[in-house]
Amino acid sequence: MNQVTAVEVLTPTDRYTVSGSGYGLEGKVHHAAGSSDSIEQAVLPYLVASDAVLVDGKVVGDPTEGALVVLCHKAGLDIDATRERLPRMATLPFDPTYKLMATFNAASDAAGRPVVRCFVKGAAPAVAARAATALSDGASFPWDAGLRRRAQVHEDRMARQGKRVMAAAVRDLDPERFDPAGDLLGYVTELQMTSLVGMVDPPRAQSRAAVAAAQAARIRVRMVTGDEDTTGAAIAEQLGIEGDAVLGADFAALSEPERLAAIEHIGVLGRVAPNTRCCSRTP
């Protein structure tokens, strides 16, 4: 429906649910009693590392970024004032090869010293792979096997529910050593994870009927998506698309005879970038 909605936030120590749907600003962030975690710091990178804006209560920009800005609004963040307080110095745009976006903003650390704060948001596996620590309620924890395992369990759960999973992280850099015209991706290492977000984008009401009509006409329907293969499989099940879900890169790595043999059993190709070579033609 192209109406992405953030419905769940997972921090290293807590879990929140989010009410509301689409880009409507109505809704709240809910958590269990006794929680001491700060939702603001958990979701801040989704607001800062974003180009989407709210104009007269409507989202202008990328649908996923818009949903994350709406999430931050529901969490109580003042969108414009927060961005003004953290002036942007450089931007690493999203790219399907590294699956994240980063901005570099003027900020101050806990001691009041000036820093360049790197805010990162992107596909959960891509961000987690660059993390070294995790932030929760102002405290830093090693991004160890236990936290990675907990994050992976929730990632898998959300993907099976058809949710797209995003992650956020931060890193402070020395202003004297930061080069805004240099290799920005090179700075996106040793990150501090702040949260995972589960998002839904439900199929259009007429999609299942369209798939059924195509199948009745003996047309085989398959899905090619940039989402994880697990997420794609969950959506495909809702639409009645049959077949296995595999990664586009794995399918592309097969030889031509192997692809021809495998395609009959495949219904979903996941994590496919626009330039992914999934098949070839023999003259």
mmCIF file of N, CA, C and O in Angstrom, residues 54-146:
data_model
loop_
_atom_site.group_PDB
_atom_site.id
_atom_site.type_symbol
_atom_site.label_atom_id
_atom_site.label_comp_id
_atom_site.label_asym_id
_atom_site.label_seq_id
_atom_site.Cartn_x
_atom_site.Cartn_y
_atom_site.Cartn_z
ATOM 1 N N LEU A 54 7.942 16.579 7.656
ATOM 2 C CA LEU A 54 6.509 16.656 7.878
ATOM 3 C C LEU A 54 6.041 18.055 7.502
ATOM 4 O O LEU A 54 6.539 19.048 8.040
ATOM 5 N N VAL A 55 5.101 18.144 6.569
ATOM 6 C CA VAL A 55 4.556 19.425 6.131
ATOM 7 C C VAL A 55 3.048 19.394 6.330
ATOM 8 O O VAL A 55 2.346 18.587 5.697
ATOM 9 N N ASP A 56 2.576 20.252 7.238
ATOM 10 C CA ASP A 56 1.141 20.301 7.539
ATOM 11 C C ASP A 56 0.597 18.926 7.885
ATOM 12 O O ASP A 56 -0.485 18.521 7.438
ATOM 13 N N GLY A 57 1.384 18.188 8.675
ATOM 14 C CA GLY A 57 0.938 16.872 9.118
ATOM 15 C C GLY A 57 1.065 15.782 8.096
ATOM 16 O O GLY A 57 0.571 14.670 8.309
ATOM 17 N N LYS A 58 1.725 16.062 6.966
ATOM 18 C CA LYS A 58 1.910 15.046 5.924
ATOM 19 C C LYS A 58 3.391 14.816 5.671
ATOM 20 O O LYS A 58 4.206 15.735 5.821
ATOM 21 N N VAL A 59 3.725 13.589 5.290
ATOM 22 C CA VAL A 59 5.108 13.227 5.030
ATOM 23 C C VAL A 59 5.495 13.603 3.611
ATOM 24 O O VAL A 59 4.760 13.309 2.659
ATOM 25 N N VAL A 60 6.644 14.254 3.465
ATOM 26 C CA VAL A 60 7.214 14.539 2.152
ATOM 27 C C VAL A 60 8.574 13.864 2.101
ATOM 28 O O VAL A 60 9.464 14.168 2.900
ATOM 29 N N GLY A 61 8.743 12.917 1.181
ATOM 30 C CA GLY A 61 10.013 12.208 1.071
ATOM 31 C C GLY A 61 9.821 10.716 0.932
ATOM 32 O O GLY A 61 8.730 10.226 0.632
ATOM 33 N N ASP A 62 10.896 9.977 1.163
ATOM 34 C CA ASP A 62 10.882 8.527 1.038
ATOM 35 C C ASP A 62 9.876 7.914 2.015
ATOM 36 O O ASP A 62 9.811 8.315 3.182
ATOM 37 N N PRO A 63 9.071 6.931 1.573
ATOM 38 C CA PRO A 63 8.049 6.352 2.446
ATOM 39 C C PRO A 63 8.598 5.740 3.731
ATOM 40 O O PRO A 63 8.017 5.910 4.810
ATOM 41 N N THR A 64 9.718 5.020 3.632
ATOM 42 C CA THR A 64 10.292 4.407 4.834
ATOM 43 C C THR A 64 10.803 5.475 5.783
ATOM 44 O O THR A 64 10.570 5.424 7.003
ATOM 45 N N GLU A 65 11.530 6.462 5.247
ATOM 46 C CA GLU A 65 12.011 7.559 6.097
ATOM 47 C C GLU A 65 10.840 8.302 6.725
ATOM 48 O O GLU A 65 10.891 8.697 7.894
ATOM 49 N N GLY A 66 9.772 8.488 5.955
ATOM 50 C CA GLY A 66 8.607 9.180 6.492
ATOM 51 C C GLY A 66 8.005 8.451 7.674
ATOM 52 O O GLY A 66 7.642 9.062 8.684
ATOM 53 N N ALA A 67 7.911 7.127 7.566
ATOM 54 C CA ALA A 67 7.366 6.341 8.668
ATOM 55 C C ALA A 67 8.233 6.465 9.913
ATOM 56 O O ALA A 67 7.723 6.493 11.041
ATOM 57 N N LEU A 68 9.540 6.554 9.734
ATOM 58 C CA LEU A 68 10.435 6.678 10.875
ATOM 59 C C LEU A 68 10.362 8.066 11.507
ATOM 60 O O LEU A 68 10.482 8.215 12.729
ATOM 61 N N VAL A 69 10.155 9.091 10.686
ATOM 62 C CA VAL A 69 9.957 10.437 11.235
ATOM 63 C C VAL A 69 8.660 10.486 12.038
ATOM 64 O O VAL A 69 8.606 11.080 13.122
ATOM 65 N N VAL A 70 7.619 9.837 11.529
ATOM 66 C CA VAL A 70 6.361 9.768 12.279
ATOM 67 C C VAL A 70 6.574 9.042 13.606
ATOM 68 O O VAL A 70 6.044 9.455 14.651
ATOM 69 N N LEU A 71 7.350 7.963 13.593
ATOM 70 C CA LEU A 71 7.679 7.263 14.835
ATOM 71 C C LEU A 71 8.315 8.214 15.836
ATOM 72 O O LEU A 71 7.951 8.228 17.021
ATOM 73 N N CYS A 72 9.277 9.016 15.382
ATOM 74 C CA CYS A 72 9.962 9.947 16.291
ATOM 75 C C CYS A 72 8.997 10.998 16.831
ATOM 76 O O CYS A 72 9.104 11.415 17.992
ATOM 77 N N HIS A 73 8.054 11.429 15.996
ATOM 78 C CA HIS A 73 7.024 12.361 16.471
ATOM 79 C C HIS A 73 6.203 11.712 17.578
ATOM 80 O O HIS A 73 5.925 12.337 18.616
ATOM 81 N N LYS A 74 5.808 10.461 17.385
ATOM 82 C CA LYS A 74 5.022 9.754 18.400
ATOM 83 C C LYS A 74 5.823 9.557 19.681
ATOM 84 O O LYS A 74 5.250 9.471 20.778
ATOM 85 N N ALA A 75 7.160 9.484 19.549
ATOM 86 C CA ALA A 75 8.018 9.316 20.723
ATOM 87 C C ALA A 75 8.248 10.632 21.458
ATOM 88 O O ALA A 75 8.946 10.661 22.473
ATOM 89 N N GLY A 76 7.685 11.724 20.922
ATOM 90 C CA GLY A 76 7.765 13.003 21.617
ATOM 91 C C GLY A 76 8.865 13.929 21.160
ATOM 92 O O GLY A 76 9.090 14.978 21.772
ATOM 93 N N LEU A 77 9.564 13.581 20.087
ATOM 94 C CA LEU A 77 10.645 14.430 19.604
ATOM 95 C C LEU A 77 10.088 15.573 18.760
ATOM 96 O O LEU A 77 9.196 15.377 17.935
ATOM 97 N N ASP A 78 10.624 16.769 18.984
ATOM 98 C CA ASP A 78 10.299 17.921 18.148
ATOM 99 C C ASP A 78 11.171 17.820 16.898
ATOM 100 O O ASP A 78 12.390 17.983 16.977
ATOM 101 N N ILE A 79 10.564 17.545 15.752
ATOM 102 C CA ILE A 79 11.312 17.232 14.539
ATOM 103 C C ILE A 79 12.244 18.379 14.146
ATOM 104 O O ILE A 79 13.465 18.194 14.016
ATOM 105 N N ASP A 80 11.703 19.570 13.953
ATOM 106 C CA ASP A 80 12.497 20.698 13.471
ATOM 107 C C ASP A 80 13.530 21.141 14.498
ATOM 108 O O ASP A 80 14.694 21.392 14.146
ATOM 109 N N ALA A 81 13.142 21.234 15.760
ATOM 110 C CA ALA A 81 14.072 21.707 16.797
ATOM 111 C C ALA A 81 15.231 20.736 16.980
ATOM 112 O O ALA A 81 16.378 21.148 17.200
ATOM 113 N N THR A 82 14.949 19.441 16.871
ATOM 114 C CA THR A 82 16.015 18.443 17.029
ATOM 115 C C THR A 82 17.027 18.560 15.900
ATOM 116 O O THR A 82 18.239 18.532 16.131
ATOM 117 N N ARG A 83 16.542 18.701 14.688
ATOM 118 C CA ARG A 83 17.463 18.830 13.548
ATOM 119 C C ARG A 83 18.258 20.134 13.612
ATOM 120 O O ARG A 83 19.429 20.169 13.237
ATOM 121 N N GLU A 84 17.637 21.200 14.086
ATOM 122 C CA GLU A 84 18.357 22.472 14.225
ATOM 123 C C GLU A 84 19.457 22.369 15.276
ATOM 124 O O GLU A 84 20.511 22.994 15.144
ATOM 125 N N ARG A 85 19.217 21.595 16.303
ATOM 126 C CA ARG A 85 20.202 21.454 17.381
ATOM 127 C C ARG A 85 21.399 20.610 16.955
ATOM 128 O O ARG A 85 22.463 20.676 17.571
ATOM 129 N N LEU A 86 21.230 19.833 15.891
ATOM 130 C CA LEU A 86 22.291 18.948 15.414
ATOM 131 C C LEU A 86 22.593 19.270 13.946
ATOM 132 O O LEU A 86 22.212 18.521 13.041
ATOM 133 N N PRO A 87 23.286 20.362 13.673
ATOM 134 C CA PRO A 87 23.530 20.771 12.280
ATOM 135 C C PRO A 87 24.296 19.701 11.507
ATOM 136 O O PRO A 87 25.280 19.139 11.992
ATOM 137 N N ARG A 88 23.829 19.438 10.292
ATOM 138 C CA ARG A 88 24.457 18.416 9.467
ATOM 139 C C ARG A 88 25.712 18.965 8.786
ATOM 140 O O ARG A 88 25.679 20.020 8.175
ATOM 141 N N MET A 89 26.801 18.179 8.859
ATOM 142 C CA MET A 89 28.070 18.569 8.244
ATOM 143 C C MET A 89 28.365 17.786 6.967
ATOM 144 O O MET A 89 29.056 18.274 6.078
ATOM 145 N N ALA A 90 27.870 16.559 6.889
ATOM 146 C CA ALA A 90 28.105 15.721 5.707
ATOM 147 C C ALA A 90 27.075 14.603 5.700
ATOM 148 O O ALA A 90 26.496 14.251 6.739
ATOM 149 N N THR A 91 26.852 14.031 4.504
ATOM 150 C CA THR A 91 25.859 12.966 4.335
ATOM 151 C C THR A 91 26.442 11.828 3.513
ATOM 152 O O THR A 91 27.035 12.063 2.450
ATOM 153 N N LEU A 92 26.276 10.612 3.997
ATOM 154 C CA LEU A 92 26.556 9.412 3.219
ATOM 155 C C LEU A 92 25.205 8.872 2.776
ATOM 156 O O LEU A 92 24.461 8.303 3.583
ATOM 157 N N PRO A 93 24.828 9.051 1.494
ATOM 158 C CA PRO A 93 23.495 8.625 1.054
ATOM 159 C C PRO A 93 23.338 7.107 1.130
ATOM 160 O O PRO A 93 24.318 6.360 1.074
ATOM 161 N N PHE A 94 22.085 6.679 1.215
ATOM 162 C CA PHE A 94 21.808 5.247 1.185
ATOM 163 C C PHE A 94 22.257 4.664 -0.148
ATOM 164 O O PHE A 94 22.101 5.279 -1.202
ATOM 165 N N ASP A 95 22.815 3.472 -0.071
ATOM 166 C CA ASP A 95 23.211 2.762 -1.286
ATOM 167 C C ASP A 95 22.898 1.283 -1.079
ATOM 168 O O ASP A 95 23.161 0.738 0.007
ATOM 169 N N PRO A 96 22.329 0.603 -2.078
ATOM 170 C CA PRO A 96 21.968 -0.809 -1.901
ATOM 171 C C PRO A 96 23.157 -1.728 -1.687
ATOM 172 O O PRO A 96 22.972 -2.866 -1.250
ATOM 173 N N THR A 97 24.376 -1.256 -1.972
ATOM 174 C CA THR A 97 25.539 -2.118 -1.747
ATOM 175 C C THR A 97 25.877 -2.216 -0.263
ATOM 176 O O THR A 97 26.235 -3.288 0.226
ATOM 177 N N TYR A 98 25.759 -1.099 0.461
ATOM 178 C CA TYR A 98 26.048 -1.163 1.902
ATOM 179 C C TYR A 98 24.793 -0.986 2.761
ATOM 180 O O TYR A 98 24.843 -1.092 3.976
ATOM 181 N N LYS A 99 23.643 -0.702 2.159
ATOM 182 C CA LYS A 99 22.317 -0.780 2.789
ATOM 183 C C LYS A 99 22.153 0.077 4.042
ATOM 184 O O LYS A 99 21.521 -0.324 5.018
ATOM 185 N N LEU A 100 22.712 1.273 4.030
ATOM 186 C CA LEU A 100 22.510 2.182 5.145
ATOM 187 C C LEU A 100 22.716 3.618 4.684
ATOM 188 O O LEU A 100 23.231 3.877 3.604
ATOM 189 N N MET A 101 22.285 4.545 5.537
ATOM 190 C CA MET A 101 22.518 5.975 5.339
ATOM 191 C C MET A 101 23.133 6.513 6.614
ATOM 192 O O MET A 101 22.802 6.057 7.713
ATOM 193 N N ALA A 102 24.047 7.473 6.474
ATOM 194 C CA ALA A 102 24.673 8.083 7.646
ATOM 195 C C ALA A 102 24.775 9.588 7.446
ATOM 196 O O ALA A 102 25.004 10.064 6.330
ATOM 197 N N THR A 103 24.568 10.319 8.526
ATOM 198 C CA THR A 103 24.840 11.742 8.511
ATOM 199 C C THR A 103 25.849 12.054 9.614
ATOM 200 O O THR A 103 25.963 11.320 10.604
ATOM 201 N N PHE A 104 26.568 13.142 9.417
ATOM 202 C CA PHE A 104 27.604 13.553 10.363
ATOM 203 C C PHE A 104 27.235 14.951 10.843
ATOM 204 O O PHE A 104 27.165 15.890 10.046
ATOM 205 N N ASN A 105 26.958 15.055 12.150
ATOM 206 C CA ASN A 105 26.357 16.263 12.697
ATOM 207 C C ASN A 105 27.196 16.838 13.832
ATOM 208 O O ASN A 105 27.822 16.084 14.596
ATOM 209 N N ALA A 106 27.182 18.150 13.951
ATOM 210 C CA ALA A 106 27.865 18.818 15.056
ATOM 211 C C ALA A 106 27.080 18.573 16.339
ATOM 212 O O ALA A 106 25.869 18.809 16.400
ATOM 213 N N ALA A 107 27.768 18.100 17.379
ATOM 214 C CA ALA A 107 27.106 17.781 18.641
ATOM 215 C C ALA A 107 28.104 17.948 19.785
ATOM 216 O O ALA A 107 29.257 18.333 19.573
ATOM 217 N N SER A 108 27.651 17.650 20.994
ATOM 218 C CA SER A 108 28.512 17.679 22.176
ATOM 219 C C SER A 108 28.381 16.363 22.906
ATOM 220 O O SER A 108 27.287 15.773 22.951
ATOM 221 N N ASP A 109 29.486 15.880 23.491
ATOM 222 C CA ASP A 109 29.411 14.634 24.245
ATOM 223 C C ASP A 109 28.927 14.905 25.661
ATOM 224 O O ASP A 109 28.576 16.046 26.018
ATOM 225 N N ALA A 110 28.903 13.872 26.502
ATOM 226 C CA ALA A 110 28.370 13.999 27.855
ATOM 227 C C ALA A 110 29.147 15.010 28.696
ATOM 228 O O ALA A 110 28.603 15.603 29.635
ATOM 229 N N ALA A 111 30.424 15.226 28.349
ATOM 230 C CA ALA A 111 31.258 16.178 29.091
ATOM 231 C C ALA A 111 31.190 17.577 28.507
ATOM 232 O O ALA A 111 31.876 18.488 28.985
ATOM 233 N N GLY A 112 30.374 17.762 27.470
ATOM 234 C CA GLY A 112 30.241 19.071 26.864
ATOM 235 C C GLY A 112 31.267 19.386 25.793
ATOM 236 O O GLY A 112 31.298 20.510 25.275
ATOM 237 N N ARG A 113 32.103 18.427 25.432
ATOM 238 C CA ARG A 113 33.115 18.652 24.405
ATOM 239 C C ARG A 113 32.509 18.502 23.021
ATOM 240 O O ARG A 113 31.673 17.628 22.801
ATOM 241 N N PRO A 114 32.935 19.335 22.069
ATOM 242 C CA PRO A 114 32.395 19.225 20.713
ATOM 243 C C PRO A 114 32.829 17.925 20.043
ATOM 244 O O PRO A 114 33.986 17.508 20.167
ATOM 245 N N VAL A 115 31.898 17.283 19.354
ATOM 246 C CA VAL A 115 32.180 16.052 18.609
ATOM 247 C C VAL A 115 31.443 16.122 17.280
ATOM 248 O O VAL A 115 30.526 16.928 17.095
ATOM 249 N N VAL A 116 31.854 15.277 16.361
ATOM 250 C CA VAL A 116 31.065 15.022 15.157
ATOM 251 C C VAL A 116 30.352 13.700 15.399
ATOM 252 O O VAL A 116 30.998 12.658 15.543
ATOM 253 N N ARG A 117 29.038 13.775 15.505
ATOM 254 C CA ARG A 117 28.275 12.557 15.803
ATOM 255 C C ARG A 117 27.754 11.960 14.506
ATOM 256 O O ARG A 117 27.070 12.618 13.728
ATOM 257 N N CYS A 118 28.103 10.711 14.307
ATOM 258 C CA CYS A 118 27.645 9.964 13.136
ATOM 259 C C CYS A 118 26.351 9.251 13.511
ATOM 260 O O CYS A 118 26.327 8.445 14.446
ATOM 261 N N PHE A 119 25.272 9.575 12.803
ATOM 262 C CA PHE A 119 23.980 8.919 12.988
ATOM 263 C C PHE A 119 23.742 7.984 11.806
ATOM 264 O O PHE A 119 23.883 8.396 10.650
ATOM 265 N N VAL A 120 23.366 6.745 12.106
ATOM 266 C CA VAL A 120 23.234 5.721 11.062
ATOM 267 C C VAL A 120 21.879 5.046 11.172
ATOM 268 O O VAL A 120 21.417 4.723 12.266
ATOM 269 N N LYS A 121 21.252 4.817 10.021
ATOM 270 C CA LYS A 121 20.062 3.970 9.961
ATOM 271 C C LYS A 121 20.161 3.127 8.700
ATOM 272 O O LYS A 121 20.749 3.552 7.699
ATOM 273 N N GLY A 122 19.603 1.921 8.748
ATOM 274 C CA GLY A 122 19.666 1.070 7.575
ATOM 275 C C GLY A 122 19.133 -0.320 7.857
ATOM 276 O O GLY A 122 18.537 -0.575 8.917
ATOM 277 N N ALA A 123 19.344 -1.222 6.917
ATOM 278 C CA ALA A 123 18.925 -2.610 7.103
ATOM 279 C C ALA A 123 19.622 -3.181 8.339
ATOM 280 O O ALA A 123 20.813 -2.960 8.546
ATOM 281 N N ALA A 124 18.873 -3.901 9.144
ATOM 282 C CA ALA A 124 19.399 -4.373 10.429
ATOM 283 C C ALA A 124 20.709 -5.156 10.299
ATOM 284 O O ALA A 124 21.658 -4.888 11.037
ATOM 285 N N PRO A 125 20.826 -6.136 9.384
ATOM 286 C CA PRO A 125 22.090 -6.875 9.298
ATOM 287 C C PRO A 125 23.277 -5.986 8.933
ATOM 288 O O PRO A 125 24.384 -6.189 9.423
ATOM 289 N N ALA A 126 23.040 -4.994 8.075
ATOM 290 C CA ALA A 126 24.124 -4.129 7.629
ATOM 291 C C ALA A 126 24.639 -3.247 8.758
ATOM 292 O O ALA A 126 25.849 -3.060 8.923
ATOM 293 N N VAL A 127 23.723 -2.706 9.565
ATOM 294 C CA VAL A 127 24.126 -1.847 10.671
ATOM 295 C C VAL A 127 24.759 -2.673 11.786
ATOM 296 O O VAL A 127 25.810 -2.325 12.327
ATOM 297 N N ALA A 128 24.144 -3.805 12.121
ATOM 298 C CA ALA A 128 24.659 -4.647 13.202
ATOM 299 C C ALA A 128 26.065 -5.153 12.908
ATOM 300 O O ALA A 128 26.886 -5.305 13.816
ATOM 301 N N ALA A 129 26.352 -5.407 11.640
ATOM 302 C CA ALA A 129 27.676 -5.914 11.270
ATOM 303 C C ALA A 129 28.776 -4.896 11.518
ATOM 304 O O ALA A 129 29.950 -5.259 11.620
ATOM 305 N N ARG A 130 28.417 -3.611 11.651
ATOM 306 C CA ARG A 130 29.397 -2.559 11.865
ATOM 307 C C ARG A 130 29.424 -2.077 13.315
ATOM 308 O O ARG A 130 30.061 -1.076 13.636
ATOM 309 N N ALA A 131 28.706 -2.777 14.200
ATOM 310 C CA ALA A 131 28.582 -2.339 15.584
ATOM 311 C C ALA A 131 29.642 -2.968 16.485
ATOM 312 O O ALA A 131 30.100 -4.092 16.250
ATOM 313 N N ALA A 132 30.006 -2.222 17.532
ATOM 314 C CA ALA A 132 30.932 -2.723 18.548
ATOM 315 C C ALA A 132 30.317 -2.665 19.941
ATOM 316 O O ALA A 132 30.669 -3.448 20.823
ATOM 317 N N THR A 133 29.379 -1.718 20.150
ATOM 318 C CA THR A 133 28.735 -1.562 21.453
ATOM 319 C C THR A 133 27.251 -1.309 21.233
ATOM 320 O O THR A 133 26.778 -1.165 20.104
ATOM 321 N N ALA A 134 26.506 -1.254 22.336
ATOM 322 C CA ALA A 134 25.079 -0.948 22.290
ATOM 323 C C ALA A 134 24.776 0.084 23.366
ATOM 324 O O ALA A 134 25.405 0.098 24.429
ATOM 325 N N LEU A 135 23.826 0.972 23.086
ATOM 326 C CA LEU A 135 23.459 2.046 24.009
ATOM 327 C C LEU A 135 22.066 1.785 24.549
ATOM 328 O O LEU A 135 21.127 1.542 23.792
ATOM 329 N N SER A 136 21.932 1.846 25.875
ATOM 330 C CA SER A 136 20.635 1.675 26.499
ATOM 331 C C SER A 136 20.579 2.496 27.777
ATOM 332 O O SER A 136 21.416 2.320 28.678
ATOM 333 N N ASP A 137 19.608 3.414 27.834
ATOM 334 C CA ASP A 137 19.410 4.264 29.002
ATOM 335 C C ASP A 137 20.698 4.993 29.386
ATOM 336 O O ASP A 137 21.032 5.119 30.571
ATOM 337 N N GLY A 138 21.433 5.446 28.394
ATOM 338 C CA GLY A 138 22.638 6.222 28.631
ATOM 339 C C GLY A 138 23.871 5.399 28.935
ATOM 340 O O GLY A 138 24.970 5.949 29.046
ATOM 341 N N ALA A 139 23.723 4.085 29.074
ATOM 342 C CA ALA A 139 24.860 3.217 29.391
ATOM 343 C C ALA A 139 25.292 2.451 28.145
ATOM 344 O O ALA A 139 24.469 2.100 27.301
ATOM 345 N N SER A 140 26.595 2.186 28.066
ATOM 346 C CA SER A 140 27.150 1.464 26.919
ATOM 347 C C SER A 140 27.461 0.031 27.299
ATOM 348 O O SER A 140 28.015 -0.228 28.377
ATOM 349 N N PHE A 141 27.084 -0.904 26.422
ATOM 350 C CA PHE A 141 27.346 -2.317 26.637
ATOM 351 C C PHE A 141 28.107 -2.872 25.432
ATOM 352 O O PHE A 141 27.899 -2.415 24.309
ATOM 353 N N PRO A 142 28.967 -3.867 25.643
ATOM 354 C CA PRO A 142 29.595 -4.514 24.485
ATOM 355 C C PRO A 142 28.531 -5.167 23.600
ATOM 356 O O PRO A 142 27.590 -5.780 24.108
ATOM 357 N N TRP A 143 28.667 -5.012 22.307
ATOM 358 C CA TRP A 143 27.765 -5.673 21.358
ATOM 359 C C TRP A 143 28.247 -7.110 21.210
ATOM 360 O O TRP A 143 28.838 -7.502 20.221
ATOM 361 N N ASP A 144 27.995 -7.886 22.275
ATOM 362 C CA ASP A 144 28.569 -9.220 22.377
ATOM 363 C C ASP A 144 27.640 -10.272 21.792
ATOM 364 O O ASP A 144 26.584 -9.960 21.225
ATOM 365 N N ALA A 145 28.045 -11.521 21.956
ATOM 366 C CA ALA A 145 27.277 -12.619 21.367
ATOM 367 C C ALA A 145 25.865 -12.678 21.919
ATOM 368 O O ALA A 145 24.912 -12.988 21.192
ATOM 369 N N GLY A 146 25.702 -12.353 23.210
ATOM 370 C CA GLY A 146 24.377 -12.396 23.814
ATOM 371 C C GLY A 146 23.435 -11.374 23.212
ATOM 372 O O GLY A 146 22.292 -11.692 22.875
#
